[in-house]
Coordinates of C-alpha atoms in Angstrom, one line a residue:
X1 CA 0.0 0.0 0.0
X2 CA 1.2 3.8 -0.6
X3 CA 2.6 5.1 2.3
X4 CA 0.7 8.1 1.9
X5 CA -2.2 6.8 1.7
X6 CA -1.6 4.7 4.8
X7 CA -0.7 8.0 6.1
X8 CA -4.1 9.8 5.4
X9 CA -5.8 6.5 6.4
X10 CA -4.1 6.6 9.9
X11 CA -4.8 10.3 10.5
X12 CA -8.2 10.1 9.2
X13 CA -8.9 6.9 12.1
X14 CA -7.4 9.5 14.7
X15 CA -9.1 12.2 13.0
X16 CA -12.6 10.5 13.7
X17 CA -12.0 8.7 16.8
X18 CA -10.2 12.3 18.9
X19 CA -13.0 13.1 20.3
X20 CA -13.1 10.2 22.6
X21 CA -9.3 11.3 23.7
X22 CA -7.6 13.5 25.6
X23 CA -5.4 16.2 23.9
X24 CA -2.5 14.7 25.7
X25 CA -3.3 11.4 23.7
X26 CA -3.4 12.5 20.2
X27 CA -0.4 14.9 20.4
X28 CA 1.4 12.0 21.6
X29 CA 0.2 9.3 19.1
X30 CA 1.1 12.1 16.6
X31 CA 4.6 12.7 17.9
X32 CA 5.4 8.4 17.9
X33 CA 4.2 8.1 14.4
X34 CA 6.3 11.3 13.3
X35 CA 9.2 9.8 15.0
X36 CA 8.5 6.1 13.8
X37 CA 8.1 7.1 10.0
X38 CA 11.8 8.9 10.4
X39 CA 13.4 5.8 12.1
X40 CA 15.1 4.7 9.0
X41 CA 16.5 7.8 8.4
X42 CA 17.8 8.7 11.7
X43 CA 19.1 5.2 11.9
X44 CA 20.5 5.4 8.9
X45 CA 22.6 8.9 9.7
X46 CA 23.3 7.4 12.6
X47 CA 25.4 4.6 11.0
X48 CA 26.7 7.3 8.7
X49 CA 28.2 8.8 11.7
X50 CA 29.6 5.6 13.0
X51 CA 31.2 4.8 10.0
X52 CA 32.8 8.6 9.8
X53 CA 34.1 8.2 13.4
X54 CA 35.5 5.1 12.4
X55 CA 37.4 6.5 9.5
X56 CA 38.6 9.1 11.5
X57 CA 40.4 7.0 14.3
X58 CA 42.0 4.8 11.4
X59 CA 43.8 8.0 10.2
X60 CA 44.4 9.3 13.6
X61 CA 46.1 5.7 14.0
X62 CA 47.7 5.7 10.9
X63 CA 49.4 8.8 11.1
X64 CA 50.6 7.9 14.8
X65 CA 51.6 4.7 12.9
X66 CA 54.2 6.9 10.9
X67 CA 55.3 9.4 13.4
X68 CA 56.2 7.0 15.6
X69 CA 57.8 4.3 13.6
X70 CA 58.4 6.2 10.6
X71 CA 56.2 4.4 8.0
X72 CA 52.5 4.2 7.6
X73 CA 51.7 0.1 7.7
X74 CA 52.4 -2.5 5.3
X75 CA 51.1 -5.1 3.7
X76 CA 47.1 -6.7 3.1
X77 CA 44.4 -5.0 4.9
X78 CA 44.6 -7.3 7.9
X79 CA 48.4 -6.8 8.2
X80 CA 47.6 -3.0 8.8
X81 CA 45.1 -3.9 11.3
X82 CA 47.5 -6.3 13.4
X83 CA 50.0 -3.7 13.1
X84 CA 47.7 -0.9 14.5
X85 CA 46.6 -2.9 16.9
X86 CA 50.1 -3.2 18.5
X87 CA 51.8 -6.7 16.5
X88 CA 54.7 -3.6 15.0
X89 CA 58.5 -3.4 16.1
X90 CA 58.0 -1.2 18.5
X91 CA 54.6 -3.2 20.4
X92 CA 52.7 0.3 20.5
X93 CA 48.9 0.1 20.1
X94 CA 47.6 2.5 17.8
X95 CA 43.8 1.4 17.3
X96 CA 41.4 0.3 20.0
X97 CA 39.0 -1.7 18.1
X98 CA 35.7 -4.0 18.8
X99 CA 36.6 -7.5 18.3
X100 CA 33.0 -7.6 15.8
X101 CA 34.7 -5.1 13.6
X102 CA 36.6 -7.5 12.2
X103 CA 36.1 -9.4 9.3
X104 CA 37.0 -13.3 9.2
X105 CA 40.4 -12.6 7.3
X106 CA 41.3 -10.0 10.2
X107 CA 40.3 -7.0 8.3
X108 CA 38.2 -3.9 9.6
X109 CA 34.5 -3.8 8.4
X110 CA 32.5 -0.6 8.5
X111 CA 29.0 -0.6 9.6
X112 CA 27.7 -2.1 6.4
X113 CA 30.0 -5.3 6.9
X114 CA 32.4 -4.3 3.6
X115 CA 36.1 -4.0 4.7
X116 CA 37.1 -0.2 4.9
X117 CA 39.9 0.4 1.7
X118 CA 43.2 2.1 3.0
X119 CA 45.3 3.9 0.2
X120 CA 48.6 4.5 0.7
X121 CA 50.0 7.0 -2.2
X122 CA 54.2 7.5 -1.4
X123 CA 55.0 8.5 2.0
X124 CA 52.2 11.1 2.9
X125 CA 49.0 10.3 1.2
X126 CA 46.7 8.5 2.9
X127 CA 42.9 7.8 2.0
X128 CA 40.6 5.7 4.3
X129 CA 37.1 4.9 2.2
X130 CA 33.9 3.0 3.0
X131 CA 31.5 1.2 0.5
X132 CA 29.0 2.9 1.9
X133 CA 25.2 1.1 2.3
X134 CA 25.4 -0.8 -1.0
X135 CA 28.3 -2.2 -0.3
X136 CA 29.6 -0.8 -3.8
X137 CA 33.4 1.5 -4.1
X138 CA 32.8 4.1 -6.3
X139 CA 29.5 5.6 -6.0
X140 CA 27.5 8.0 -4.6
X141 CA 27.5 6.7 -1.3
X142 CA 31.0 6.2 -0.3
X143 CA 32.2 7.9 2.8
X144 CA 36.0 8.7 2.7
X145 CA 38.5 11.0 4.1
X146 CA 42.1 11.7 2.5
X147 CA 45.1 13.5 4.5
X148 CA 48.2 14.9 2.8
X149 CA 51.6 14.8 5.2
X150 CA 55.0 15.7 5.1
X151 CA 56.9 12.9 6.3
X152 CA 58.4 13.2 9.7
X153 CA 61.5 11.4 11.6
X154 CA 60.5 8.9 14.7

């Protein structure tokens, strides 16, 4: 069915049936559908926001990563991971992490479950990306953030 029509149909049943409640009542009925029919959407900015706060503490890491040690991480996805969580030469953890934010293969997944891409251009370009919702790079929907460095000394 429409959801406007379900709309008009729900409105029209409180419509007709108000006089038998309170003001109190209705207002409130009115205020839980409101919020129900924007659910989705605040859910959905809500994992938008996740996934953002996510991306930023992966940079924050990485960049630690190379002031400290010299170097951003190398290697696979999941070799980045180990080494921001602390398996790196010098045993310093970089990345606090939720043991469900990782994949099977070790990497880290953003809200969506798609493993977030790391870019690593020379020695101070750095982009962190998600899929986004669809689970698709290279769309509309992706949420990245790129940071541009001059190398430092440990």
């Amino acid at each position: 069915m429409n959801p406007k029509r379900l709309l008009l149909i729900f409105f029209g049943a409180l419509v007709a049936s108000r006089k038998e409640m309170d003001v109190f009542g209705f207002a409130l009925l009115v205020f839980i559908f409101l919020v129900a029919a924007r659910l989705p959407r605040l859910m959905e900015w809500a994992t938008k926001g996740r996934a953002n706060a996510e991306i930023i503490s992966i940079g924050a890491a990485m960049e630690e990563h190379r002031k400290h040690l010299g170097h951003y991480p190398s290697g696979e996805l999941a070799d980045t991971l180990r080494s921001l969580r602390g398996e790196n030469e010098k045993k310093i953890v970089f990345l606090l992490m939720d043991a469900k934010s990782a994949g099977s293969g070790g990497e880290f997944l953003d809200p969506w479950g798609t493993p977030y891409r790391i870019e690593i251009q020379g020695t101070k370009h750095l982009r962190i990306a998600s899929a986004g919702h669809n689970n698709t790079f290279g769309d509309g929907d992706d949420i990245q953030k790129s940071s541009t460095n001059a190398p430092t000394k440990p």
